[in-house]
Short mmCIF file of C-alpha atoms in Angstrom, two decimals:
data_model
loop_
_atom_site.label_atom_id
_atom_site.label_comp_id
_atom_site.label_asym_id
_atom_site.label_seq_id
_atom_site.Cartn_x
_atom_site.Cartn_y
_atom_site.Cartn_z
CA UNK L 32 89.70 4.56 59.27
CA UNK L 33 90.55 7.34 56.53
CA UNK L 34 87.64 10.06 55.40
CA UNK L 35 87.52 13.43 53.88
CA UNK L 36 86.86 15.70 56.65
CA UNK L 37 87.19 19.86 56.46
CA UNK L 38 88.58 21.61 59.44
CA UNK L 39 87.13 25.37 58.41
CA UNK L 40 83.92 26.34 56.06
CA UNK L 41 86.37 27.52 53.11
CA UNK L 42 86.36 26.10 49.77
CA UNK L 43 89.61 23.58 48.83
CA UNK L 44 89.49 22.34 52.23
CA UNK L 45 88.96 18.72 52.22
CA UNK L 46 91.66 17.28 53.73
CA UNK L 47 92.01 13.03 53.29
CA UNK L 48 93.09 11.90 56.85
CA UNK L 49 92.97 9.19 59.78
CA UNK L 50 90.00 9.38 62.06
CA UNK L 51 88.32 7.70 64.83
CA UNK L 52 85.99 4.72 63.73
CA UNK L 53 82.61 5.50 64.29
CA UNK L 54 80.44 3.17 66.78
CA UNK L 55 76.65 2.46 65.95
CA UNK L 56 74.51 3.68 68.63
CA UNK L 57 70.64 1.76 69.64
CA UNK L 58 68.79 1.75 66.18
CA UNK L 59 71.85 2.08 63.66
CA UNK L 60 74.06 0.33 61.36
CA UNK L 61 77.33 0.68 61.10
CA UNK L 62 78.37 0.62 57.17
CA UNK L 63 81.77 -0.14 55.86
CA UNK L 64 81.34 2.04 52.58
CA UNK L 65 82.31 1.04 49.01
CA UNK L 66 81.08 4.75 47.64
CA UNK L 67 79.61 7.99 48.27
CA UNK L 68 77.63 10.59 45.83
CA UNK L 69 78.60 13.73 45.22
CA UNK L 70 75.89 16.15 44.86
CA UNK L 71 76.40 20.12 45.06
CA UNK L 72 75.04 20.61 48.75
CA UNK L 73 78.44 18.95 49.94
CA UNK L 74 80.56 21.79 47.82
CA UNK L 75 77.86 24.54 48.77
CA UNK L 76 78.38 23.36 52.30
CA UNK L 77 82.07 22.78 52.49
CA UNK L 78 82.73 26.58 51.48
CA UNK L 79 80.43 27.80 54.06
CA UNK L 80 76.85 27.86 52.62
CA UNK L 81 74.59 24.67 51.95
CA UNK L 82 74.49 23.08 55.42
CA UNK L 83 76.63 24.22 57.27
CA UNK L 84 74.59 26.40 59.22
CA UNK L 85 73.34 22.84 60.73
CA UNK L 86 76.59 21.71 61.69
CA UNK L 87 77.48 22.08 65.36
CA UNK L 88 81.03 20.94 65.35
CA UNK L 89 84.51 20.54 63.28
CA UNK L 90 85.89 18.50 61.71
CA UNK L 91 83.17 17.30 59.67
CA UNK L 92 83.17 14.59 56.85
CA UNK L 93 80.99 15.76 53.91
CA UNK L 94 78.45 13.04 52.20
CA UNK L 95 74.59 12.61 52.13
CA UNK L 96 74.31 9.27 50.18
CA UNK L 97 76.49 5.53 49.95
CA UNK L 98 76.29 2.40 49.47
CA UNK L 99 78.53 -0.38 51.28
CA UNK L 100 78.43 -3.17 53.66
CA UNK L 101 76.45 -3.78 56.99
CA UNK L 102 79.33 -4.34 59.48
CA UNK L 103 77.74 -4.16 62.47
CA UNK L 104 74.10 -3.91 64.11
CA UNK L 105 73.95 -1.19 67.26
CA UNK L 106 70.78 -2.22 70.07
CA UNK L 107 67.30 -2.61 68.67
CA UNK L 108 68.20 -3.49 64.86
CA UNK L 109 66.66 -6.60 64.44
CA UNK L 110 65.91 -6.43 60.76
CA UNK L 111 69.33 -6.02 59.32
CA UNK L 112 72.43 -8.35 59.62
CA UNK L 113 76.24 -8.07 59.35
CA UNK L 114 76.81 -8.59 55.43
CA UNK L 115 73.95 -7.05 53.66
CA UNK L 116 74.42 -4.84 50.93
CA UNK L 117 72.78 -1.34 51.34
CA UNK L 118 72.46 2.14 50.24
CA UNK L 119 70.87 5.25 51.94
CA UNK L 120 70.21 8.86 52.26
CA UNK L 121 71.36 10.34 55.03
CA UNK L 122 70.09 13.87 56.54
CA UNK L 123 70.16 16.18 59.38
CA UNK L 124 70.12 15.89 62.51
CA UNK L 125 71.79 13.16 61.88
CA UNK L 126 75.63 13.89 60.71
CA UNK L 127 76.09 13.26 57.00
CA UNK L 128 79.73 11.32 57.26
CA UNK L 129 79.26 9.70 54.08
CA UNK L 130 82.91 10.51 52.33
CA UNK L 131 83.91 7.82 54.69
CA UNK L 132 85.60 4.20 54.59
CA UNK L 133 82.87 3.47 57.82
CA UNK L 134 79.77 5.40 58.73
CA UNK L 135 76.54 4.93 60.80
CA UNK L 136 72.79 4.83 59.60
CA UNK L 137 69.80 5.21 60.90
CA UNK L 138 68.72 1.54 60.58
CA UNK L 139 65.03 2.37 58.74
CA UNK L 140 66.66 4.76 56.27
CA UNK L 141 68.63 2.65 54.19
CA UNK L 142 67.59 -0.12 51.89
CA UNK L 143 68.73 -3.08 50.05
CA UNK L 144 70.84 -3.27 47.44
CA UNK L 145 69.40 -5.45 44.86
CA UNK L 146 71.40 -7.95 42.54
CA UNK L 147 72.84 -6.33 39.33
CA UNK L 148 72.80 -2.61 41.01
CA UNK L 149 76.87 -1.97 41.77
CA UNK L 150 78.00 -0.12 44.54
CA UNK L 151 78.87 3.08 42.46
CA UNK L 152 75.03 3.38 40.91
CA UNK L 153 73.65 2.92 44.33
CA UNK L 154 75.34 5.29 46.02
CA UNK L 155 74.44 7.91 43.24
CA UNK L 156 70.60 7.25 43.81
CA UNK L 157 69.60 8.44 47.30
CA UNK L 158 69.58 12.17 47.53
CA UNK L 159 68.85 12.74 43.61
CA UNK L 160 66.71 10.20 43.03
CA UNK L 161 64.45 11.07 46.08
CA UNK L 162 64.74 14.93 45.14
CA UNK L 163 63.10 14.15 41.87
CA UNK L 164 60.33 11.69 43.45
CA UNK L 165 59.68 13.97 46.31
CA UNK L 166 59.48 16.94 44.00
CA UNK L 167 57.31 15.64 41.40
CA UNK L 168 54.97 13.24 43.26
CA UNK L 169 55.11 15.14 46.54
CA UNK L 170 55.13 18.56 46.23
CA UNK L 171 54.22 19.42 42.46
CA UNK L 172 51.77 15.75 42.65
CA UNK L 173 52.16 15.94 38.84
CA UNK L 174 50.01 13.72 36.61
CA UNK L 175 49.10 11.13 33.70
CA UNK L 176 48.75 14.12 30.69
CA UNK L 177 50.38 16.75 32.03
CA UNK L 178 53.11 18.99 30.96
CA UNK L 179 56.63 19.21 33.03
CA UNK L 180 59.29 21.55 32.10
CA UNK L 181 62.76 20.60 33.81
CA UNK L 182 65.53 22.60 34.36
CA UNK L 183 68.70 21.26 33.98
CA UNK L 184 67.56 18.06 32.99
CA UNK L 185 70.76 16.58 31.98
CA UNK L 186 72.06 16.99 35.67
CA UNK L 187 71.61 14.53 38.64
CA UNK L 188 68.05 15.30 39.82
CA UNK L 189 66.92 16.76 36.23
CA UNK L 190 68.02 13.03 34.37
CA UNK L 191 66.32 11.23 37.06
CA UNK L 192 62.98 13.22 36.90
CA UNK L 193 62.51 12.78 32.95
CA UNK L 194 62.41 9.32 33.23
CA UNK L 195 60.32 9.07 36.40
CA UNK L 196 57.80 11.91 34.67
CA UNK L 197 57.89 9.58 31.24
CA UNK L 198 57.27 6.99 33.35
CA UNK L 199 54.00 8.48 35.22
CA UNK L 200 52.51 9.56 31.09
CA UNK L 201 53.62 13.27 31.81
CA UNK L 202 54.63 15.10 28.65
CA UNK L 203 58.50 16.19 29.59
CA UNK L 204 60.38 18.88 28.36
CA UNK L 205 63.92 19.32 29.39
CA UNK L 206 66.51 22.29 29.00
CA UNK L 207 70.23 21.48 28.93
CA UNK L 208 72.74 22.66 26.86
CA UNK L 209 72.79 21.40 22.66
CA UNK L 210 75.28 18.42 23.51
CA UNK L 211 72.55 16.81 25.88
CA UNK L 212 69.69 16.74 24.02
CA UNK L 213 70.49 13.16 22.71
CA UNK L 214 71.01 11.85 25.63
CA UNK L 215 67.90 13.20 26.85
CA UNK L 216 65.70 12.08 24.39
CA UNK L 217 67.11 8.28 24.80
CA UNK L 218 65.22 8.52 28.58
CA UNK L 219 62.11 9.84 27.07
CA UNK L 220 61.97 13.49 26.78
CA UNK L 221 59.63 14.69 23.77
CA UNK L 222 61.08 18.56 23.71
CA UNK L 223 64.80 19.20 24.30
CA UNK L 224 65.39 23.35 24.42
CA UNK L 225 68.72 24.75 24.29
CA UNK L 226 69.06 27.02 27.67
CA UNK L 227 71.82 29.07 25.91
CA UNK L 228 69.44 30.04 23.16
CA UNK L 229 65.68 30.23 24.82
CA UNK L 230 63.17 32.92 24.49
CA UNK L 231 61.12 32.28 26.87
CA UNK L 232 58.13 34.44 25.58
CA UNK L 233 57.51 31.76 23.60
CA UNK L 234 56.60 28.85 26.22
CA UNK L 235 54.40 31.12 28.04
CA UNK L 236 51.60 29.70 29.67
CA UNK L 237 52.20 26.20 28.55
CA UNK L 238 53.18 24.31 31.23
CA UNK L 239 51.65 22.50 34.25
CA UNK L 240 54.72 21.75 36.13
CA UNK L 241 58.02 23.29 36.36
CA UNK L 242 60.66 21.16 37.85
CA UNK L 243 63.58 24.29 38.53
CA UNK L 244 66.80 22.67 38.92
CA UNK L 245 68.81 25.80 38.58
CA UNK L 246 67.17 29.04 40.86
CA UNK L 247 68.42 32.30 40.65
CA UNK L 248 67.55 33.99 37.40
CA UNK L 249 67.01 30.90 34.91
CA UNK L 250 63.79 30.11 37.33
CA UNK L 251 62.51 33.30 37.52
CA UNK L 252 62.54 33.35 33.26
CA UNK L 253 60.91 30.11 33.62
CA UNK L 254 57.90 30.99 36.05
CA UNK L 255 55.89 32.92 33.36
CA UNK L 256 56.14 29.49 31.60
CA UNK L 257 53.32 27.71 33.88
CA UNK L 258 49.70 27.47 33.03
CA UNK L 259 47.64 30.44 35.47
CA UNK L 260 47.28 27.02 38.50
CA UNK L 261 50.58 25.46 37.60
CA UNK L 262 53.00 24.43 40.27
CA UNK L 263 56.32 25.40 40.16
CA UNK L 264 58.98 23.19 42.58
CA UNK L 265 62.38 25.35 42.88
CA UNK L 266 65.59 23.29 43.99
CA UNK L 267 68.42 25.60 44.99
CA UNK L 268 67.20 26.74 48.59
CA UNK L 269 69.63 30.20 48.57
CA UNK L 270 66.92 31.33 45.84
CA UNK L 271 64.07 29.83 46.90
CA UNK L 272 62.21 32.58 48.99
CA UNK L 273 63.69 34.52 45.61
CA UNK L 274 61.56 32.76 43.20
CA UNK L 275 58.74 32.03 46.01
CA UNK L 276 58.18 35.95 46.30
CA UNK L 277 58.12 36.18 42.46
CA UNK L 278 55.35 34.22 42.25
CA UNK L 279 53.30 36.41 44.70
CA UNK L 280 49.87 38.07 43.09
CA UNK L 281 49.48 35.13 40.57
CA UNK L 282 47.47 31.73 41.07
CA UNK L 283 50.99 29.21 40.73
CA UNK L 284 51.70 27.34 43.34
CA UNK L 285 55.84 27.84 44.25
CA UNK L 286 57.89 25.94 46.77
CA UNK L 287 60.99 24.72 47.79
CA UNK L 288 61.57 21.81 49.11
CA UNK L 289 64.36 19.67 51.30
CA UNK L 290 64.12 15.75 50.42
CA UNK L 291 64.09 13.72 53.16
CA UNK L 292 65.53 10.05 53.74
CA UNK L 293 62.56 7.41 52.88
CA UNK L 294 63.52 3.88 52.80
CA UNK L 295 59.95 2.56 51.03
CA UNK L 296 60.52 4.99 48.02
CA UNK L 297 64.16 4.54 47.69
CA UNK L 298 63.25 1.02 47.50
CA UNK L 299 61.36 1.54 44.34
CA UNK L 300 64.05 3.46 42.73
CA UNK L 301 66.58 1.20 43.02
CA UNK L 302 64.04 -1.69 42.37
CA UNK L 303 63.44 0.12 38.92
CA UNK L 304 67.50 0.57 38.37
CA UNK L 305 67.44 -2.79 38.81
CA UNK L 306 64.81 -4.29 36.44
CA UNK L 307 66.10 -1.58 33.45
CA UNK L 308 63.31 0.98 34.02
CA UNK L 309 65.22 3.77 35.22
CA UNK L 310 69.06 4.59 34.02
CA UNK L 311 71.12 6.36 36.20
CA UNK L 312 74.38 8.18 34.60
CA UNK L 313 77.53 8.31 36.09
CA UNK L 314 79.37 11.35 34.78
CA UNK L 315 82.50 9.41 36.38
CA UNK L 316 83.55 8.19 39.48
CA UNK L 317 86.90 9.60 41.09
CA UNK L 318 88.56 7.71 44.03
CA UNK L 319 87.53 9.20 47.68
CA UNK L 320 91.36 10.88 47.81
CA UNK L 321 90.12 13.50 44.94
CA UNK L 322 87.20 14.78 46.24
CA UNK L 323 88.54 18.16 46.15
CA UNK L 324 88.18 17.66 42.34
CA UNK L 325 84.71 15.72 41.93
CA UNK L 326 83.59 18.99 44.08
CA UNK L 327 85.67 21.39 41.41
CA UNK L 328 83.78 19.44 38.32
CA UNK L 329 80.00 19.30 40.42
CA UNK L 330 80.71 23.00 40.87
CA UNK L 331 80.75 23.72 37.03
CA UNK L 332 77.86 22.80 36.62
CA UNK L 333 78.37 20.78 33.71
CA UNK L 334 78.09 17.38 34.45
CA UNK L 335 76.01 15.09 33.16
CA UNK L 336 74.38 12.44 35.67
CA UNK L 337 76.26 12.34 38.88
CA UNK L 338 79.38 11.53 40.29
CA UNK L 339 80.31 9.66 43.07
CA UNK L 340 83.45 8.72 44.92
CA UNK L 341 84.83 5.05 45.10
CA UNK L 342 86.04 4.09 48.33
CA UNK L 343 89.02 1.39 48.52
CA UNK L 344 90.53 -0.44 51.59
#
């Protein structure tokens, strides 16, 4: 089979190359892929932060989320057969391996692929669209009334969460540059703020939830934001402990978190994809041979929705 594997943690080292098929082991799948997501954890990781401090071994293939094709069942799977259409998250300790024409899966991590859902949109749900559930449900356990400020709203996560707070009668307001706040307001946002342009002296106090897709200084601004018991969930985990320690002396609640693969909840999401309830954008999607540049464009931080890579035979 071909993947994307790097040989050293440097950036511009995805290399598109021949490579041993992998064989499903007692309680996995094994997946011939039709696409992968591209989220910034794979570029964080590839040039030697993210990850990789989990990996053990090179070469590694990059890739937390697909969608493809059951191929094969390995010993035990007796709820999945050869021809399915699935999609998954996939996480440590198992490898990712995702940027892939074949990879393995945990057999009760992935889910089915419903009618009408392509192979592109379903491989850009797992990893963003269970951030945002995790992070709002989970760890911020935001409610019917209350207020949510997102960060970076037009992004992967950030598009996904204003929908999925609309959807649960939270009151959403989203920051993303001027050019985005249409598109934001067609999924349901009521406030659209301009992070170029933001004094934030004037939000103070007024929110119950802060969804930080950014870290680093833009969620440290942002933390004076929350109501004296709001809960603040920050994304980027090299300034987590950052904006975690910020926090200290006050009554908000701040935490980082690391999504985790959950088949029953991805099933929802891509249930709601399917029926029209949730819309996920696809910034573009870039054959699995330019990776190098969906990382380059994920890296700039300015696209909106996701991208994904399309994987041909």
């Amino acid at each position: 089979m071909h993947a994307i594997r790097i040989h050293a943690f440097e950036p511009d080292n995805l290399v598109y190359e021949e490579c041993e098929r992998p064989t499903p082991q007692a309680g996995e799948v094994l997946i011939r892929n039709q696409a992968a997501g591209v989220n910034p954890i794979d570029w964080k990781t590839v040039s030697g932060g993210g990850a990789c401090g989990f990996i053990e071994q090179l070469p590694y293939i990059p890739g937390w989320e697909f969608s493809g094709i059951i191929e094969a069942c390995g010993e035990g799977v007796e709820n999945w057969q050869p021809g399915q259409a699935v999609l998954g998250f996939i996480r440590f300790p198992h490898p990712a391996n995702c940027y892939a024409e074949y990879l393995c899966a945990p057999a009760d991590e992935i889910t089915l692929r419903p009618e009408g859902v392509d192979a592109i949109q379903a491989a850009a749900l797992g990893l963003t669209g269970l951030t945002a559930w995790q992070a709002l449900f989970e760890a911020a356990a935001l409610k019917a009334g209350e207020k949510v400020l997102i960060l970076a709203a037009a992004g992967g996560v950030g598009h996904l969460a204003v929908q999925l707070a609309v959807e649960a009668g939270a009151e959403v307001t989203a920051t993303a540059s001027i050019q985005n706040h249409a598109f934001l307001r067609s999924l349901g946002a009521h406030t659209c703020l301009d992070y170029a342009n933001l004094d934030w002296s004037a939000y103070r106090g007024q929110f119950d939830v802060i969804l930080d897709g950014i870290g680093g200084d833009a969620g440290l601004q942002a933390l004076p934001s929350l109501k004296a018991t709001g809960r603040c969930v920050t994304l980027p985990s090299v300034t987590a402990a950052q904006i975690i320690a910020a926090a200290e002396g006050q009554d908000w609640q701040v935490m980082g978190i690391r999504a985790r693969p959950d088949a029953q909840q991805l099933a929802g999401l891509v249930e709601r994809l399917a029926q029209g309830r949730l819309h996920l954008a696809i910034d573009r999607s870039l054959p699995l041979t330019e990776a190098a540049t969906a990382h380059k464009l994920s890296a700039s931080g300015h696209c909106r929705g996701k991208l994904v890579l399309s994987v041909e035979f």
